[in-house]
CSV table of C-alpha atoms and ligand atoms in Angstrom, one decimal:
chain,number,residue,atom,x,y,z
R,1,UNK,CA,-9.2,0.3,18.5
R,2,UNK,CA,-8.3,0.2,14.6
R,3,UNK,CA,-10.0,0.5,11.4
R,4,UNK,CA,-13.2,-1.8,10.9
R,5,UNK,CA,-12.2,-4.5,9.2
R,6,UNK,CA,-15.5,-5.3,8.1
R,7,UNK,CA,-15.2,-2.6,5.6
R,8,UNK,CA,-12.5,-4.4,3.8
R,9,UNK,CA,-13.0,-5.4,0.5
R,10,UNK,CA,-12.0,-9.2,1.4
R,11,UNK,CA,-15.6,-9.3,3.2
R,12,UNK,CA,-17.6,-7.5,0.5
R,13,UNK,CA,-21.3,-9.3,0.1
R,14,UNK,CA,-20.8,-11.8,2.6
R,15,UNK,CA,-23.2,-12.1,5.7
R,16,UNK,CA,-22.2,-10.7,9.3
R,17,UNK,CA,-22.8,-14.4,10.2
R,18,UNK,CA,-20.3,-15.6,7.9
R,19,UNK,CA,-18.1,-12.7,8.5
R,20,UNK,CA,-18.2,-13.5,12.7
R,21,UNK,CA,-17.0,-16.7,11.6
R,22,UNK,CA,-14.1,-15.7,9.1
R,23,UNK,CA,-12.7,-13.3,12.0
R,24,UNK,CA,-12.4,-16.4,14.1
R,25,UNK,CA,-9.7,-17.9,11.6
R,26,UNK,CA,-7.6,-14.5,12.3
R,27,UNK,CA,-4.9,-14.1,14.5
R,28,UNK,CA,-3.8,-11.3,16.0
R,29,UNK,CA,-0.1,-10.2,15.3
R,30,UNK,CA,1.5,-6.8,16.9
R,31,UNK,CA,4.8,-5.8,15.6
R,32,UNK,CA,7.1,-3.0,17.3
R,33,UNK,CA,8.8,0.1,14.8
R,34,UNK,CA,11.0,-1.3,12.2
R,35,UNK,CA,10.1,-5.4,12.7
R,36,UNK,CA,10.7,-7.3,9.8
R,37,UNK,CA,7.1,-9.3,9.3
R,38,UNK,CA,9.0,-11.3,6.4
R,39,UNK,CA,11.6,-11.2,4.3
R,40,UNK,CA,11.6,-11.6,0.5
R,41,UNK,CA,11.9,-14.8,-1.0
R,42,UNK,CA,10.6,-16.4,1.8
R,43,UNK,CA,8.0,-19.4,1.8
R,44,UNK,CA,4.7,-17.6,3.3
R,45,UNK,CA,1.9,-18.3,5.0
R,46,UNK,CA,-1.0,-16.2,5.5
R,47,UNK,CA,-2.4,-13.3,4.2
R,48,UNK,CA,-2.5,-9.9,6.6
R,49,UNK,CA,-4.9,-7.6,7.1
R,50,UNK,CA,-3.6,-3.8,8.9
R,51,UNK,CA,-6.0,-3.1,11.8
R,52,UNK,CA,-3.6,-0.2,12.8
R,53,UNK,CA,0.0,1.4,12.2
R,54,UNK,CA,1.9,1.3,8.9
R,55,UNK,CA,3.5,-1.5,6.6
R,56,UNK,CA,6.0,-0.4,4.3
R,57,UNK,CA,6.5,-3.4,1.3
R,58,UNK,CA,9.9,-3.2,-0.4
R,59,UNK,CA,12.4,-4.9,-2.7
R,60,UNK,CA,16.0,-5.4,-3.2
R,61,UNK,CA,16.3,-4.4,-6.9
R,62,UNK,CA,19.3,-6.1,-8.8
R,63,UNK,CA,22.1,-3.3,-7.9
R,64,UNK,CA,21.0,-4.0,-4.0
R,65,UNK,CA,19.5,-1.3,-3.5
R,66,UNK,CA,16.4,-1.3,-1.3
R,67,UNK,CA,13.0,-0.2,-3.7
R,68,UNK,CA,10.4,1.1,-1.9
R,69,UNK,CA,7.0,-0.2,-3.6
R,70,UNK,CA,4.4,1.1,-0.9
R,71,UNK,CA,3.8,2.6,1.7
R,72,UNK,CA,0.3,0.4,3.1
R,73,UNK,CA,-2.7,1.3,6.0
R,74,UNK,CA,-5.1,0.0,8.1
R,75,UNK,CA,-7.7,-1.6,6.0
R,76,UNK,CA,-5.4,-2.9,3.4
R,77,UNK,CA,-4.5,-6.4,2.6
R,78,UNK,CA,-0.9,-8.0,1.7
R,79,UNK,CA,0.7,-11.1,1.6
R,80,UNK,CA,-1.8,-12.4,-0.6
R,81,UNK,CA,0.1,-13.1,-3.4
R,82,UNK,CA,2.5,-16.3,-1.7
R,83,UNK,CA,-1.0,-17.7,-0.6
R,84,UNK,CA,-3.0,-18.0,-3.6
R,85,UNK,CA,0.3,-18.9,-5.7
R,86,UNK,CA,2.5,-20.5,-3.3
R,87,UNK,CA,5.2,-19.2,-4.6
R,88,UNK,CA,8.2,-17.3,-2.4
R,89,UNK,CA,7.3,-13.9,-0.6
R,90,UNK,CA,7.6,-11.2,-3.7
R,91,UNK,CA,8.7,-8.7,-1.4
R,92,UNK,CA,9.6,-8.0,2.5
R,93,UNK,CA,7.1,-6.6,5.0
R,94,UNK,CA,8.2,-4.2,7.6
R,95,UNK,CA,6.3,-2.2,10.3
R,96,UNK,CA,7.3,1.6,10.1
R,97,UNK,CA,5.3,1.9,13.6
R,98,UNK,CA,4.0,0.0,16.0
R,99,UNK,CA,1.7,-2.1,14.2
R,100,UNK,CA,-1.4,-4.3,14.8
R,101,UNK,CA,-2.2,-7.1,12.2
R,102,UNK,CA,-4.5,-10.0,11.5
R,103,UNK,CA,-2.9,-12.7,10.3
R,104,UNK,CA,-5.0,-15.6,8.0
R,105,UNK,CA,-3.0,-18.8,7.9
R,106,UNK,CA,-3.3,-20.6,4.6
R,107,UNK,CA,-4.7,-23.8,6.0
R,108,UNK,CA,-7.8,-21.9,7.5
R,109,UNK,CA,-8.2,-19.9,4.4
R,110,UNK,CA,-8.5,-22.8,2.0
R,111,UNK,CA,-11.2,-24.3,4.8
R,112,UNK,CA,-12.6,-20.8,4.9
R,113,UNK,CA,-13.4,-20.3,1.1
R,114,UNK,CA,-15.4,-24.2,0.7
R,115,UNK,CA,-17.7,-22.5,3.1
R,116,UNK,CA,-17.5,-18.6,1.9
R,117,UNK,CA,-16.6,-19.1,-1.8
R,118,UNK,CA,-17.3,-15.3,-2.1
R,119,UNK,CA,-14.2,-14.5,0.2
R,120,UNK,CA,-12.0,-16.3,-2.4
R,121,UNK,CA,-13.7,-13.9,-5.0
R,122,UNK,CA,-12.9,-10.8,-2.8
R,123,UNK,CA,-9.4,-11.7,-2.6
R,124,UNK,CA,-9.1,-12.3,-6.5
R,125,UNK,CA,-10.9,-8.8,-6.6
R,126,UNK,CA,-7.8,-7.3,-4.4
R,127,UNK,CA,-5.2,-8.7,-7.1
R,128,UNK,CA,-7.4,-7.5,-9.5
R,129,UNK,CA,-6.9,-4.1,-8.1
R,130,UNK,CA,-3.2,-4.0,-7.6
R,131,UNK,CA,-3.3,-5.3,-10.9
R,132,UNK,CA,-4.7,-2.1,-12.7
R,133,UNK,CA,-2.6,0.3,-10.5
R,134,UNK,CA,0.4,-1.8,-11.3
R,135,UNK,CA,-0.3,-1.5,-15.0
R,136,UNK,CA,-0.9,2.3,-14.5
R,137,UNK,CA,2.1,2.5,-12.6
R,138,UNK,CA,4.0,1.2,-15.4
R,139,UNK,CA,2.7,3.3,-17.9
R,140,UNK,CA,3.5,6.2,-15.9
R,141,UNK,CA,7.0,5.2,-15.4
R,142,UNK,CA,7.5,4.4,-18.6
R,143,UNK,CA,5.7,7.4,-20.4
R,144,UNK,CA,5.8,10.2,-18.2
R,145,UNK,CA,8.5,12.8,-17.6
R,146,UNK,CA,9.8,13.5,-14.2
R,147,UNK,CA,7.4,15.9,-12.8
R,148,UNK,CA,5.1,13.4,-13.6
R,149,UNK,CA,6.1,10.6,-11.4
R,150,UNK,CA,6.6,12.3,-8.9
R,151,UNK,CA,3.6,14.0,-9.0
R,152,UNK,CA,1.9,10.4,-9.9
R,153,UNK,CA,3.6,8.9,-6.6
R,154,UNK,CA,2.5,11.1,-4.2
R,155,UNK,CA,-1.1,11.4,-5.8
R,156,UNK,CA,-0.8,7.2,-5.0
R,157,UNK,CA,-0.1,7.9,-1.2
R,158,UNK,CA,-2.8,10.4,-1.3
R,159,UNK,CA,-5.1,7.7,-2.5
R,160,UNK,CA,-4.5,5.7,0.1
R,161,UNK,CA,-5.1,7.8,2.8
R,162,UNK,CA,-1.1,7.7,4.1
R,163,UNK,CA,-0.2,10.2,6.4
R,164,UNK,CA,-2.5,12.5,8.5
R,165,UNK,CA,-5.6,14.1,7.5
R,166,UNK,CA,-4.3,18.1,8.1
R,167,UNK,CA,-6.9,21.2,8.1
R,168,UNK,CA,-5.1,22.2,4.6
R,169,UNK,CA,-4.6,18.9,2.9
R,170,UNK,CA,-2.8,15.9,4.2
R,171,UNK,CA,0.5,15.7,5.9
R,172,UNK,CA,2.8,12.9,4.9
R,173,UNK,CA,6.0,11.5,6.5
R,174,UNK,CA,8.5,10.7,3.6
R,175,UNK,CA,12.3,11.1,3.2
R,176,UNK,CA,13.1,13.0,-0.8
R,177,UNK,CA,15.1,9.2,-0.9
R,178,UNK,CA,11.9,7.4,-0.8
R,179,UNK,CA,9.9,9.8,-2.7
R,180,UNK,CA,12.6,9.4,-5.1
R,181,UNK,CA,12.1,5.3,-4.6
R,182,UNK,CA,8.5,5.5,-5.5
R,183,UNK,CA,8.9,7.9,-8.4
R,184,UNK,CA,11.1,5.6,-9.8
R,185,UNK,CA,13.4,9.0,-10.2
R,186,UNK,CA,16.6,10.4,-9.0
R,187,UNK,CA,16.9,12.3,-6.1
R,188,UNK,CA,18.0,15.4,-7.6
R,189,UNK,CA,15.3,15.3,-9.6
R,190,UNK,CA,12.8,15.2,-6.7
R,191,UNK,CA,14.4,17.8,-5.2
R,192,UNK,CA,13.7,20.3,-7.9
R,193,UNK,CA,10.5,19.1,-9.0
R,194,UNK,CA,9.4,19.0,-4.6
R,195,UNK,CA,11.1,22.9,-4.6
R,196,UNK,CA,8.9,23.5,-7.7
R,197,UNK,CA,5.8,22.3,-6.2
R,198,UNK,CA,6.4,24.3,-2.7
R,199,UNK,CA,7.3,27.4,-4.7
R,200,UNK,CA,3.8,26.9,-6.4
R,201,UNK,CA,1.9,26.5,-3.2
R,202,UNK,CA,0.6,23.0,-4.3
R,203,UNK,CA,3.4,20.9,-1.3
R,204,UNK,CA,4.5,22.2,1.8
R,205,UNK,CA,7.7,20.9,2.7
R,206,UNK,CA,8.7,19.7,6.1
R,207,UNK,CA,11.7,17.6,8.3
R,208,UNK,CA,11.1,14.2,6.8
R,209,UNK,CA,7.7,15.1,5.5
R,210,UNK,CA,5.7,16.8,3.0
R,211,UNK,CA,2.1,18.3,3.1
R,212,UNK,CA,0.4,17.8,-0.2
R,213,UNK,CA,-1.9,21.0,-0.6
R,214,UNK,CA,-3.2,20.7,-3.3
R,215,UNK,CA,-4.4,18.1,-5.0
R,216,UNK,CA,-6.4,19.5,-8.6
R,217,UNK,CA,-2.9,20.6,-9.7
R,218,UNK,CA,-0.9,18.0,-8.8
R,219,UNK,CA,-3.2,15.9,-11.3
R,220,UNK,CA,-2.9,18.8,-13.8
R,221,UNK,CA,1.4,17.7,-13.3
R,222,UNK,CA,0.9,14.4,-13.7
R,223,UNK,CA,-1.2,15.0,-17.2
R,224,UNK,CA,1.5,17.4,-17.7
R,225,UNK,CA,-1.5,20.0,-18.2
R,226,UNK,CA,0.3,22.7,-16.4
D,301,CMP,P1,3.5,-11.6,-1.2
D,301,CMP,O1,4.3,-11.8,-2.4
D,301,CMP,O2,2.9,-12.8,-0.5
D,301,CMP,O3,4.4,-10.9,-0.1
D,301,CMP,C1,4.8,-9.5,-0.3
D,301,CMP,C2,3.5,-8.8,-0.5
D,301,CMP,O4,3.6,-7.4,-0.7
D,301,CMP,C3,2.7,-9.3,-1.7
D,301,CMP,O5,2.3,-10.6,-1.4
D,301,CMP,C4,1.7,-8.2,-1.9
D,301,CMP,O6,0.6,-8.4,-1.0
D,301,CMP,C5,2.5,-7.0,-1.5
D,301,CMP,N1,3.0,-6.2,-2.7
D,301,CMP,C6,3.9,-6.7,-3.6
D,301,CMP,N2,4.1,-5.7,-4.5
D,301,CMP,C7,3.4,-4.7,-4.1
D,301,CMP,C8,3.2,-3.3,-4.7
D,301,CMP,N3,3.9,-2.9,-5.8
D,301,CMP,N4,2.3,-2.5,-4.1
D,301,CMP,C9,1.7,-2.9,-3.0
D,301,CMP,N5,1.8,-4.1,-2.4
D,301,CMP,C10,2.6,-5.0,-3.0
């Protein structure tokens, strides 16, 4: 069971001939609730792709303090970054539940993309991607008053399909700390703007989780049009 991986962007235009083959270069990985896949600053490897469970990518910002950066699903990509540059891991990778990966290992990619040159454009099209929402990231973080990020971060995990799919909306497992991690915000200041929101009917709050409602205003907050 797990996503289907051939819906992945990585495999976008290429044959089922040619994608049969890639999957043969992919190694299957499992990793229990709270492994450490890699650390940052470490040489890597291969590139993963999330068949099922959660990754959560993070970063030890210069006071030591662990930054969350995202929260990622099945169907998404990481660790593509070391591969294509070679340079050190740019952040760790940890499973936040029991987690089933494919793993490509850098030797068969490089064989892989003389023979699927299209694959190589896929995974330039991922970093493309991150790219923009990294740049939009930053002019929300930059630009935006609190409200804002906050209602910017969780309209990212909504994006990307964290969480479970609820009869209401979609039901999220997240601490105010790492709310308050991706919002790039303080925690008091999450917990007025998440009381706000609740108060409004647009979150629900829970134990360790919050139920985003609705969605139309929370983009209103974050274009600060209500
Ligand atoms: P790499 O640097 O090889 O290892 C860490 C991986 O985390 C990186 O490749 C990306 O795939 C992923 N990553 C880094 N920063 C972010 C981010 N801000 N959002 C989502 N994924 C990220």
């Amino acid at each position: 069971m797990g996503v289907d991986i051939r819906r992945s962007t990585l495999f976008d235009g290429l044959s089922d001939e040619a994608f049969s083959v890639i999957k043969q270069a992919f190694r299957s990985i499992n990793l229990a609730p709270g492994q450490v896949l890699f650390e940052a600053s470490e040489p890597g490897h291969a590139l993963y792709l999330i068949r099922r469970g959660k990754v959560k990518i993070s970063h030890a910002n210069l006071d030591g303090k662990e930054k969350l950066l995202a929260f990622l699903n099945p169907g998404d990509i990481f660790g593509e970054m070391s591969l294509v540059d070679e340079s050190p891991r740019s952040a760790r990778a940890v499973a936040v539940e029991a987690s089933a990966l494919f793993a490509l290992y850098k030797q068969e990619y490089f064989l892989l993309i003389e023979r699927f040159p299209l694959l190589a454009h896929n995974l330039a099209r991922i970093l493309a991607q991150r790219l923009r929402e990294m740049n939009r990231e930053a002019e929300v973080l930059t630009f935006e008053e609190s409200r804002g990020k906050v209602a910017y971060a969780l309209l990212k995990l909504y994006r990307h399909q964290y969480g479970e799919k609820t009869s209401q909306g979609r039901l999220m497992k997240l601490t105010q700390r790492e709310l308050s991690e991706l919002a790039a915000t303080s925690r008091e200041t999450v917990t007025r703007v998440v009381a706000e929101l609740i108060e409004r009917g647009v979150l629900k709050g829970g134990v360790g989780s919050i139920e985003v409602l609705d969605v139309a205003t929370l983009e209103k907050v974050l274009y600060d049009l209500e």
